[in-house]
mmCIF file with all atom_site columns, C-alpha atoms in Angstrom:
data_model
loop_
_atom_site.group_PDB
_atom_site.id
_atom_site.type_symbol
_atom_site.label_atom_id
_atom_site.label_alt_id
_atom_site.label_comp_id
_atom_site.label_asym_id
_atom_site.label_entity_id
_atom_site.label_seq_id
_atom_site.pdbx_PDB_ins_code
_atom_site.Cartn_x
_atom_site.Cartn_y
_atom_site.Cartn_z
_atom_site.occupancy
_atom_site.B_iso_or_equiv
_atom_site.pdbx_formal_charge
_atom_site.auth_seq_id
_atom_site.auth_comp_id
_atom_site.auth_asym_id
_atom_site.auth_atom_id
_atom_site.pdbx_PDB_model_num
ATOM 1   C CA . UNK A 1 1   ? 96.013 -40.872 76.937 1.00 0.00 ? 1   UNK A CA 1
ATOM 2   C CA . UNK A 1 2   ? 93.375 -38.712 78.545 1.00 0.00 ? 2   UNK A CA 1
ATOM 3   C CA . UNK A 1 3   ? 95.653 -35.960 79.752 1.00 0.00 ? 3   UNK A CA 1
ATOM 4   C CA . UNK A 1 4   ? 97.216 -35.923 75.876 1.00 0.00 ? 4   UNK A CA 1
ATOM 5   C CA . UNK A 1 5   ? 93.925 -35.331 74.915 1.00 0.00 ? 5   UNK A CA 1
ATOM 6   C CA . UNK A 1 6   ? 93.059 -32.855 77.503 1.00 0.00 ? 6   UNK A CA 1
ATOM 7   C CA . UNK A 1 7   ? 96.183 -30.733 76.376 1.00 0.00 ? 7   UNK A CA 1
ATOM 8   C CA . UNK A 1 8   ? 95.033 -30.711 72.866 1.00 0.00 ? 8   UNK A CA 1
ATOM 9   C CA . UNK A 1 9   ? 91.991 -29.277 73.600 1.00 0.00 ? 9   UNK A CA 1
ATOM 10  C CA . UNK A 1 10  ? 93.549 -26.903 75.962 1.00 0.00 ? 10  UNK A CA 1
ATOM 11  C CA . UNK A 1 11  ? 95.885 -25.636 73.059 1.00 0.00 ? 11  UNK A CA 1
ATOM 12  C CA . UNK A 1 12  ? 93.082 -25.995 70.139 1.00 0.00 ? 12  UNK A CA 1
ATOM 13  C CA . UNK A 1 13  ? 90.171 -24.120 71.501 1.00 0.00 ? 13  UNK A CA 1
ATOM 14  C CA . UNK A 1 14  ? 92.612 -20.914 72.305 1.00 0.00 ? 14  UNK A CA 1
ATOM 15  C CA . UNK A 1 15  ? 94.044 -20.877 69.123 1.00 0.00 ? 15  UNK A CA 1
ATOM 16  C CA . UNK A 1 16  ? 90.600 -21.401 67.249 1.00 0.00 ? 16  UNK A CA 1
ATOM 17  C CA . UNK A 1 17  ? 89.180 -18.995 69.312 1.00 0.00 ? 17  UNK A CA 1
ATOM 18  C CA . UNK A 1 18  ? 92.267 -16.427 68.498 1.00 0.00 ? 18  UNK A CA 1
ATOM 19  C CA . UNK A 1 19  ? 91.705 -16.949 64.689 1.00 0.00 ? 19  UNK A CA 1
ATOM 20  C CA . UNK A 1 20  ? 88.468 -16.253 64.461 1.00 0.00 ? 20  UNK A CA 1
ATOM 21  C CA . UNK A 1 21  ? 89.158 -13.041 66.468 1.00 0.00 ? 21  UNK A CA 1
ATOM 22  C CA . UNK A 1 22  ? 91.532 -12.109 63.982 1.00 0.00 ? 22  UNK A CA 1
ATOM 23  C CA . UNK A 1 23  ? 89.326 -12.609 61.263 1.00 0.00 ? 23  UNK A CA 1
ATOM 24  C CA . UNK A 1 24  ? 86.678 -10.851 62.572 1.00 0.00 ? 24  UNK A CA 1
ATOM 25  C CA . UNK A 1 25  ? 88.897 -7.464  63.666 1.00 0.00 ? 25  UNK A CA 1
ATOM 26  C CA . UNK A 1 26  ? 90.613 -7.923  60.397 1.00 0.00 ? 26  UNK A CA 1
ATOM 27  C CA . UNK A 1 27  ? 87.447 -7.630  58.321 1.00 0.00 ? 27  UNK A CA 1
ATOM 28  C CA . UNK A 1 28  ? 86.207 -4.548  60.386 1.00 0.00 ? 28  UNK A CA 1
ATOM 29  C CA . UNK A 1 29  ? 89.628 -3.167  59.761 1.00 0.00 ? 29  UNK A CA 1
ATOM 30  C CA . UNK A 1 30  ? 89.622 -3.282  56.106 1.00 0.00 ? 30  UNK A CA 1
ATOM 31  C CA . UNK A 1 31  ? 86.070 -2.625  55.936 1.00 0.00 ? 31  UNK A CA 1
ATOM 32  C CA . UNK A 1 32  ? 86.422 0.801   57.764 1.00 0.00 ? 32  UNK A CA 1
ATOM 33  C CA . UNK A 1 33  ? 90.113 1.649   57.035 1.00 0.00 ? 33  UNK A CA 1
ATOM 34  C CA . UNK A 1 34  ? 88.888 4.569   54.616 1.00 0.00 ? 34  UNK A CA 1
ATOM 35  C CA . UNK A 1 35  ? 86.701 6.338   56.261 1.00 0.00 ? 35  UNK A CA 1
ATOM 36  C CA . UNK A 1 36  ? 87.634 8.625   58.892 1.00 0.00 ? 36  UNK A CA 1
ATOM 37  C CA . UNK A 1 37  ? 86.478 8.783   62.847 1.00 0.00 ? 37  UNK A CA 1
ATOM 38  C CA . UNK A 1 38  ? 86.549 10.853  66.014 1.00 0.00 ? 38  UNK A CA 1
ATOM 39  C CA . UNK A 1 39  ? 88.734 14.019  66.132 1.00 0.00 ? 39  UNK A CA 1
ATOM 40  C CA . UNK A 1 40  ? 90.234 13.624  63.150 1.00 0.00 ? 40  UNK A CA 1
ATOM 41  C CA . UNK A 1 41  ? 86.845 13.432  61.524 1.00 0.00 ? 41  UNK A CA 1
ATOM 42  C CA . UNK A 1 42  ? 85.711 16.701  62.906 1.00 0.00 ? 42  UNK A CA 1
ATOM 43  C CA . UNK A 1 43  ? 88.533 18.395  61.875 1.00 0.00 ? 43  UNK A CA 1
ATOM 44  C CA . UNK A 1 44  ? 88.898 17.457  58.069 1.00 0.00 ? 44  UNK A CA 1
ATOM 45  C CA . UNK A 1 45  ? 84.819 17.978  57.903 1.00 0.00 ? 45  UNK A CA 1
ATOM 46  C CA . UNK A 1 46  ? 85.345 21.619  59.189 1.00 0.00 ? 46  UNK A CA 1
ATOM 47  C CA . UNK A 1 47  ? 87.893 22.419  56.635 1.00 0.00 ? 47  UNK A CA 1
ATOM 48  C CA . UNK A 1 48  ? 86.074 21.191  54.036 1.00 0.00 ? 48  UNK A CA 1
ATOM 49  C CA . UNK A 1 49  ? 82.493 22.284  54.365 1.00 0.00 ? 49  UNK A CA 1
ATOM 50  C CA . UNK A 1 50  ? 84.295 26.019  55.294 1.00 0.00 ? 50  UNK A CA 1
ATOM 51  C CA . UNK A 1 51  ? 85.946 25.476  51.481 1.00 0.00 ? 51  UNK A CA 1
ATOM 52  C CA . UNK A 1 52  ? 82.681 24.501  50.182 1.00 0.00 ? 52  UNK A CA 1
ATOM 53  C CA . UNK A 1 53  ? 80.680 27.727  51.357 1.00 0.00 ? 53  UNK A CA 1
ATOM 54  C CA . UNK A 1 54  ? 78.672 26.246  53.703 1.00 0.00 ? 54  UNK A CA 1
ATOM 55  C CA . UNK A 1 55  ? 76.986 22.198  53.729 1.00 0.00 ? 55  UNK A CA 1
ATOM 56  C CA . UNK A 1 56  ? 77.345 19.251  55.987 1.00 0.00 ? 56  UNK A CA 1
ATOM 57  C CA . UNK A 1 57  ? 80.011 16.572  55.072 1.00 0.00 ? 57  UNK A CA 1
ATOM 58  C CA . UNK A 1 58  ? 78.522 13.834  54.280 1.00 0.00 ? 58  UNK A CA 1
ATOM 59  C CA . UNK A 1 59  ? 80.983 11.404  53.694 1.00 0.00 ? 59  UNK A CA 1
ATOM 60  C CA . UNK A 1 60  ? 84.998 11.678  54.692 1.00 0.00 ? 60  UNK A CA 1
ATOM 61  C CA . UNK A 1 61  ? 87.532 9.028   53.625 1.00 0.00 ? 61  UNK A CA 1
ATOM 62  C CA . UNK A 1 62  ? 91.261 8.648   53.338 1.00 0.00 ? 62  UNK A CA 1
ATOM 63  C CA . UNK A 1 63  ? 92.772 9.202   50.253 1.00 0.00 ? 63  UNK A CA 1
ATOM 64  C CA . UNK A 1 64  ? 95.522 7.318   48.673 1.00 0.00 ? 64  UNK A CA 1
ATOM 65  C CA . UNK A 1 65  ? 96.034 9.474   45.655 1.00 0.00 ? 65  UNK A CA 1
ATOM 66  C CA . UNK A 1 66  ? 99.274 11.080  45.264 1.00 0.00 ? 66  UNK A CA 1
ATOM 67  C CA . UNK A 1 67  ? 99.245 14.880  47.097 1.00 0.00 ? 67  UNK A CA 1
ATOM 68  C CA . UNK A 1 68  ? 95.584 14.193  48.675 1.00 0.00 ? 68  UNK A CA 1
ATOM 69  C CA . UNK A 1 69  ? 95.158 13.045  52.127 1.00 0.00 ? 69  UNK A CA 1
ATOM 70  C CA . UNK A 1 70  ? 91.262 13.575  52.432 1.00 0.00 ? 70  UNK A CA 1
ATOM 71  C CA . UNK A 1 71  ? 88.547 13.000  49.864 1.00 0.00 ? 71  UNK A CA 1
ATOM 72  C CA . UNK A 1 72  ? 85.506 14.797  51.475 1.00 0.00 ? 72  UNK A CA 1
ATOM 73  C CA . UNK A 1 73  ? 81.853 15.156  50.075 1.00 0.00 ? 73  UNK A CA 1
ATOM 74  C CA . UNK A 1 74  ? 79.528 18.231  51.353 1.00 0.00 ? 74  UNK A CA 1
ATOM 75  C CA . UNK A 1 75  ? 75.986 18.264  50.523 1.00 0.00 ? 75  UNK A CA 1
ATOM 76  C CA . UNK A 1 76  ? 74.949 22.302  50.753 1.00 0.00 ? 76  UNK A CA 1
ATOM 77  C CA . UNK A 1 77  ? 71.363 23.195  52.125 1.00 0.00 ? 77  UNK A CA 1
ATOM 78  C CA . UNK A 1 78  ? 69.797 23.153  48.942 1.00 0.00 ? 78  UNK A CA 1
ATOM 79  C CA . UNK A 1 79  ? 70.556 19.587  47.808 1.00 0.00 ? 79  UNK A CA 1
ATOM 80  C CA . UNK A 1 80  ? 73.705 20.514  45.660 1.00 0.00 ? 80  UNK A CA 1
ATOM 81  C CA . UNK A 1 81  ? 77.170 18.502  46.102 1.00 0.00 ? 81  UNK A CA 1
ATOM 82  C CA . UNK A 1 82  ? 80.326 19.474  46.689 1.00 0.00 ? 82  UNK A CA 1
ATOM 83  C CA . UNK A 1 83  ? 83.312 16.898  46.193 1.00 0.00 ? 83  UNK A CA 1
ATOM 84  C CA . UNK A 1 84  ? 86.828 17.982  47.776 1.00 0.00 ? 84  UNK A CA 1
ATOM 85  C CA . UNK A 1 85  ? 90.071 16.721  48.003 1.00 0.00 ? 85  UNK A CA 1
ATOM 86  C CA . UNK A 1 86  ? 92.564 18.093  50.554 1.00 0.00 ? 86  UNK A CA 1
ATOM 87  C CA . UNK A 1 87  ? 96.192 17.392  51.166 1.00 0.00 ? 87  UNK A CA 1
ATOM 88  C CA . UNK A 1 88  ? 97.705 16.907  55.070 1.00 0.00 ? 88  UNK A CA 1
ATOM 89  C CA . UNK A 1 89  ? 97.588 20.704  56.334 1.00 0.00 ? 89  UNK A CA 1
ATOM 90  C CA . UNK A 1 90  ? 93.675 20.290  54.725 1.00 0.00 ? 90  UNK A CA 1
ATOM 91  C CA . UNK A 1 91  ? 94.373 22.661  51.648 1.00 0.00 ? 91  UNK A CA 1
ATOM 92  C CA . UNK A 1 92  ? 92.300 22.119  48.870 1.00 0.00 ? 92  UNK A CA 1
ATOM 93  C CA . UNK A 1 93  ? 93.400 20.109  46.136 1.00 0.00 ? 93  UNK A CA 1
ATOM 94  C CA . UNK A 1 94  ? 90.765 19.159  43.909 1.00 0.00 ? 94  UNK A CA 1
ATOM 95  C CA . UNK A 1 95  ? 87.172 20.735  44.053 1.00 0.00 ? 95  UNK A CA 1
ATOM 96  C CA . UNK A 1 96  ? 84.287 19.943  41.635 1.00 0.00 ? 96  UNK A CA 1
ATOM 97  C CA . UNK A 1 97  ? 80.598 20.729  42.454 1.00 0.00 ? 97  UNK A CA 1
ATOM 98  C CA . UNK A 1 98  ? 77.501 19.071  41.652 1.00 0.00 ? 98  UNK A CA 1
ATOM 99  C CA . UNK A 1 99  ? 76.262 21.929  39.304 1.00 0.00 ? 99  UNK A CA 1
ATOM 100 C CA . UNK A 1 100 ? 79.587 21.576  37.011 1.00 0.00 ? 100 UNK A CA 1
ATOM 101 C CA . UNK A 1 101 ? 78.854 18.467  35.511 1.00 0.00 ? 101 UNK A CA 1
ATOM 102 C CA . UNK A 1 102 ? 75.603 19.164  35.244 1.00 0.00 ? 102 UNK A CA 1
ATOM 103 C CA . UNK A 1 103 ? 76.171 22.566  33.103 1.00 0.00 ? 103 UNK A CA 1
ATOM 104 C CA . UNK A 1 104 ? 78.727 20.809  31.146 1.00 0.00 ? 104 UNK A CA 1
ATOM 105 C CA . UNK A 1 105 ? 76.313 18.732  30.015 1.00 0.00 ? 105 UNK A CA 1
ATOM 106 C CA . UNK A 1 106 ? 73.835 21.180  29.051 1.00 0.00 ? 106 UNK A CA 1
ATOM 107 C CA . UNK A 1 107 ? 76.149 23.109  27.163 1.00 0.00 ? 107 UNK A CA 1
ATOM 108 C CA . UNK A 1 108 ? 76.885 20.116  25.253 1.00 0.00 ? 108 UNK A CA 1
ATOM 109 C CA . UNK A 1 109 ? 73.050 19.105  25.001 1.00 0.00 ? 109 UNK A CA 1
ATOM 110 C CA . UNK A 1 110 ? 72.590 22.765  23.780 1.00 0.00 ? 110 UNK A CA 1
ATOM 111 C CA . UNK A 1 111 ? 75.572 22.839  21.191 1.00 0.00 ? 111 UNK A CA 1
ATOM 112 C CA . UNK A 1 112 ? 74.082 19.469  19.298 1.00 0.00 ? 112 UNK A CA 1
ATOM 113 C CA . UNK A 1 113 ? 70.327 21.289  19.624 1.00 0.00 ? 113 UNK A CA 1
ATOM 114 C CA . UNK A 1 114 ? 69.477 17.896  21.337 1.00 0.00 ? 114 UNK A CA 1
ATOM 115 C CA . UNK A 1 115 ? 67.251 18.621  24.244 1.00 0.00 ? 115 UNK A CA 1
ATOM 116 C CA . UNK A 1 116 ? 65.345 15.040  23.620 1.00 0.00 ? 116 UNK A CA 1
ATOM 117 C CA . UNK A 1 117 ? 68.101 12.767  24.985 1.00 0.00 ? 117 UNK A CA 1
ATOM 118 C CA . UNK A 1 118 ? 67.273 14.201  28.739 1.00 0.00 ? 118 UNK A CA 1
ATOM 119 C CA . UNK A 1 119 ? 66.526 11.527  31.397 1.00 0.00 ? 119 UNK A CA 1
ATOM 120 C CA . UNK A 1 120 ? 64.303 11.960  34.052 1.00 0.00 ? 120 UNK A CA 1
ATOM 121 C CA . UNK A 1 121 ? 67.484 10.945  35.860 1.00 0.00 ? 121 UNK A CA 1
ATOM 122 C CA . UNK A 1 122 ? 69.291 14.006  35.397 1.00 0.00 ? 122 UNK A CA 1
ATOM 123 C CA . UNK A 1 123 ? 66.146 16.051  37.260 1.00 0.00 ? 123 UNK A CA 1
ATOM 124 C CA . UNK A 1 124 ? 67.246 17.727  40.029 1.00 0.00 ? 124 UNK A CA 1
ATOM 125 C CA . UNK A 1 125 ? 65.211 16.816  43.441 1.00 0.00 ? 125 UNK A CA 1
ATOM 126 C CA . UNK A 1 126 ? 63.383 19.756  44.671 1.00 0.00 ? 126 UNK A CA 1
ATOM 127 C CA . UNK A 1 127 ? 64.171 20.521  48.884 1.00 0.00 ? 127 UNK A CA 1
ATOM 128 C CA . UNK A 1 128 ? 60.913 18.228  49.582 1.00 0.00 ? 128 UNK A CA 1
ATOM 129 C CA . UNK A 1 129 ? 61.774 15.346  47.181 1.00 0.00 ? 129 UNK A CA 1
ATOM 130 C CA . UNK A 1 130 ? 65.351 15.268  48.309 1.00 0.00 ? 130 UNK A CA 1
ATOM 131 C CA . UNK A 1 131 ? 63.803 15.598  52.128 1.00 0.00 ? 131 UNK A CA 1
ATOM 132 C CA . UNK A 1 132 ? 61.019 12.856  51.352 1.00 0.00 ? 132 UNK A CA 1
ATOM 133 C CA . UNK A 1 133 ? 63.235 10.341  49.538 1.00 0.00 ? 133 UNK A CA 1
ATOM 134 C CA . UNK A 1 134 ? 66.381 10.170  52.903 1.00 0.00 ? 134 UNK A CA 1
ATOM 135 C CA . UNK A 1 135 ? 63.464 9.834   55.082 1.00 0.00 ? 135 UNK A CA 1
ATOM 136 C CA . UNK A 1 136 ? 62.035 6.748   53.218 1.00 0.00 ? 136 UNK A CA 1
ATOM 137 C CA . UNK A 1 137 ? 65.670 5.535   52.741 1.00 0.00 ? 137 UNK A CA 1
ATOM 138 C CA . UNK A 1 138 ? 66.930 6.034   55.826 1.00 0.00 ? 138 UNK A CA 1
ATOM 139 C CA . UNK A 1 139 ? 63.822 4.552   57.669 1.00 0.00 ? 139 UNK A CA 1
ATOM 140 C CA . UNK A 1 140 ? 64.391 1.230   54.534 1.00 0.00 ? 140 UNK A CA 1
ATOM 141 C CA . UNK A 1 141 ? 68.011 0.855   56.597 1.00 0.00 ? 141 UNK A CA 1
ATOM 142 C CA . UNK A 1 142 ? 67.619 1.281   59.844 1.00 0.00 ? 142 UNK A CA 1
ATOM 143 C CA . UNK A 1 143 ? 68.844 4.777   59.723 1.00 0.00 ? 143 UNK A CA 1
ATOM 144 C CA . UNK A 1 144 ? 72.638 6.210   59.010 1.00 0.00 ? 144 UNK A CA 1
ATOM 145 C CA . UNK A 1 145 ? 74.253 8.798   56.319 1.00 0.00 ? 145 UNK A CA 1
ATOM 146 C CA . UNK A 1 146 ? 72.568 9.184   53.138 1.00 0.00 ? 146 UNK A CA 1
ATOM 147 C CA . UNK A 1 147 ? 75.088 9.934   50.997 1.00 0.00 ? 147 UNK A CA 1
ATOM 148 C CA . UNK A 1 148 ? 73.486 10.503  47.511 1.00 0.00 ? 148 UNK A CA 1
ATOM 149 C CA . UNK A 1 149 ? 69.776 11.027  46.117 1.00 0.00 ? 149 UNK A CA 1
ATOM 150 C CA . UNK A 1 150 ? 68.146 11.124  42.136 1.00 0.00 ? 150 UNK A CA 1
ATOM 151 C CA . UNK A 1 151 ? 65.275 10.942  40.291 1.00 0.00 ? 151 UNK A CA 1
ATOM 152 C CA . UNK A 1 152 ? 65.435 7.488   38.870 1.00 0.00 ? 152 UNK A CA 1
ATOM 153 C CA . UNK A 1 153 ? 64.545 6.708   35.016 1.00 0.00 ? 153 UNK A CA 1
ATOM 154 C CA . UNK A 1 154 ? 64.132 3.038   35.820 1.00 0.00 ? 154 UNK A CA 1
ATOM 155 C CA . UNK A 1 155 ? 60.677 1.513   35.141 1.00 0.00 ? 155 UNK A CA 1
ATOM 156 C CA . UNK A 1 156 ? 58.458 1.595   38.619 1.00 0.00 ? 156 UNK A CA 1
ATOM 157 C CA . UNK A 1 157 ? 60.940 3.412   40.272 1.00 0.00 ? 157 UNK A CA 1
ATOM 158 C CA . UNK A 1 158 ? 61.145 7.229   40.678 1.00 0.00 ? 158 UNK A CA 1
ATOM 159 C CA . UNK A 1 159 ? 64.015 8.175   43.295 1.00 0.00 ? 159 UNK A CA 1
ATOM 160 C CA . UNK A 1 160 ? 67.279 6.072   44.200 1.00 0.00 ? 160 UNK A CA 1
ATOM 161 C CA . UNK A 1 161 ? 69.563 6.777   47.261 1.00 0.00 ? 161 UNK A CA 1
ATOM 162 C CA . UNK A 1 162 ? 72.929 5.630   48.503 1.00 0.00 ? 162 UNK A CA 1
ATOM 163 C CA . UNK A 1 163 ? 72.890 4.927   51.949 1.00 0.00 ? 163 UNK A CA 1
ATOM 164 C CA . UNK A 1 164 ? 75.508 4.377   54.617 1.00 0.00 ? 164 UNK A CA 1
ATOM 165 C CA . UNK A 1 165 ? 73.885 2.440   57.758 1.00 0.00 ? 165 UNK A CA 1
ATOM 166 C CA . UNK A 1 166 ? 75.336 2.716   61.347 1.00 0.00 ? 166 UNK A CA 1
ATOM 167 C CA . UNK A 1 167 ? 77.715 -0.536  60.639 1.00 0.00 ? 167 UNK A CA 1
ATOM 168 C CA . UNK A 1 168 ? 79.160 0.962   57.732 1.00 0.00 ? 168 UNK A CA 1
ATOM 169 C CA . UNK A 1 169 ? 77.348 -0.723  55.038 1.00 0.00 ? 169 UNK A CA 1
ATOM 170 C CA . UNK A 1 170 ? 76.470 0.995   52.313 1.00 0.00 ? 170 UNK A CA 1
ATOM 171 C CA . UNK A 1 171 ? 73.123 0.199   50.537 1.00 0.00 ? 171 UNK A CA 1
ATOM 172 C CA . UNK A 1 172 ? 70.931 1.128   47.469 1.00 0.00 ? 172 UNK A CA 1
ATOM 173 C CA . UNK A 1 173 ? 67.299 1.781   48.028 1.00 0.00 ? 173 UNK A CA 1
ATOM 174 C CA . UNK A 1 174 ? 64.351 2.395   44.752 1.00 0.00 ? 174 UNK A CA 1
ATOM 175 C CA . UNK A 1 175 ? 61.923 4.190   45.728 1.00 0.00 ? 175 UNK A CA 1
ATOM 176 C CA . UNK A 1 176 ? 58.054 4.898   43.723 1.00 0.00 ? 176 UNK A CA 1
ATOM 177 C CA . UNK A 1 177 ? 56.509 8.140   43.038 1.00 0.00 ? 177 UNK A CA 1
ATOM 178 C CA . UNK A 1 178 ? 55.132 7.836   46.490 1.00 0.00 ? 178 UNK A CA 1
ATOM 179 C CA . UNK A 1 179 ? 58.327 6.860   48.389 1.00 0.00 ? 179 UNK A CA 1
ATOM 180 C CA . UNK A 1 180 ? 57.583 3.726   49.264 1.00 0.00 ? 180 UNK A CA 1
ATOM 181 C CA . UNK A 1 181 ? 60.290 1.084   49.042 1.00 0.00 ? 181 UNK A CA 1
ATOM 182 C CA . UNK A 1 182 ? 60.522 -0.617  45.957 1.00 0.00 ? 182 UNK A CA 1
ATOM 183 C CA . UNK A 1 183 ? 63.773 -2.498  46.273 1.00 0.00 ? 183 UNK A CA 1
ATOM 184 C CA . UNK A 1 184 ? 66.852 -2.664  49.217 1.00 0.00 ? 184 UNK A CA 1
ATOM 185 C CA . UNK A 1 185 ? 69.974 -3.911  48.208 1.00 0.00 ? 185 UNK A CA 1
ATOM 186 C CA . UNK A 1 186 ? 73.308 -3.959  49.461 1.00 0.00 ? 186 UNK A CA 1
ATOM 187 C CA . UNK A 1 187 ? 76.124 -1.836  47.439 1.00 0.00 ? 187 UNK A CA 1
ATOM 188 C CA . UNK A 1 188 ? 79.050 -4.042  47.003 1.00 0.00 ? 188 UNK A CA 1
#
């Protein structure tokens, strides 16, 4: 009876040991298997901050769209946003900048002679707020990518950022009019 015993274990604690393994890696897997790494990373960030005039990618994924390969965001010197898609030979597909929305907007604002209906959320950041606000955020998460920033409209709160820490988590952080943390959360 004891060496019956003894084999079970032998056989058990391997295979638990080679589930929970397999669990683990398989929840990394899916976790990361958008975003793009290492060589590959370099290369597609090249291509599209050189179609985007200039600005540091800030955030490169795999795209399963029909025709794209790459969805790729570039944030510019001055704060703007730049969102590409590229196919395999890194061609541009799609390309839509921060500013287009934003005019499109206006115009429509303008044709209705409504100028009242403008939250404080659609403020641009100046270079120091935008500066100020990923300093506070990334110091909230440890540090990482920040991969968005805006004035906030949101009572007690005056900036929000999106945030991607060094595990690949993404989070959302409030900040006050003095960038101090109001709220952390995790974006799921």
């Amino acid at each position: 009876m004891k060496t019956t015993a003894l084999r079970r274990k032998r056989v058990v604690i391997p295979a638990v040991a080679a589930v929970a393994v397999l669990a683990v890696g398989g929840t990394v897997w899916a976790a990361s298997a958008d975003d793009v790494s290492g060589d590959e990373r370099t290369r597609v960030a090249a291509a599209a901050e050189k179609a985007a005039g200039g600005g540091k990618a800030v955030d490169v994924e795999k795209s399963d769209d029909p025709g794209e390969a790459y969805e790729v965001e570039v944030r510019r010197a001055d704060g703007t946003e730049v969102d590409l898609t590229l196919d395999g030979d890194l061609a541009v597909v799609t390309r839509e900048d921060d500013g287009d929305d934003d005019r499109d907007d206006r115009d429509e604002r303008d044709d209705r002679d409504d100028r009242d209906d403008v939250d404080a959320d659609d403020r641009a950041l100046s270079a120091e707020e935008r500066s100020s606000v990923e300093r506070a955020a990334l110091e909230a998460v440890g540090g990482g990518t920040v991969l968005e920033t805006s004035a906030s409209d949101d009572p007690g709160v005056a900036y929000e950022a999106e945030v991607r820490d060094a595990a690949g988590l993404e989070w959302n952080v409030d900040l006050d009019a003095s960038f101090a943390v109001v709220a952390k959360s995790e974006d799921r």
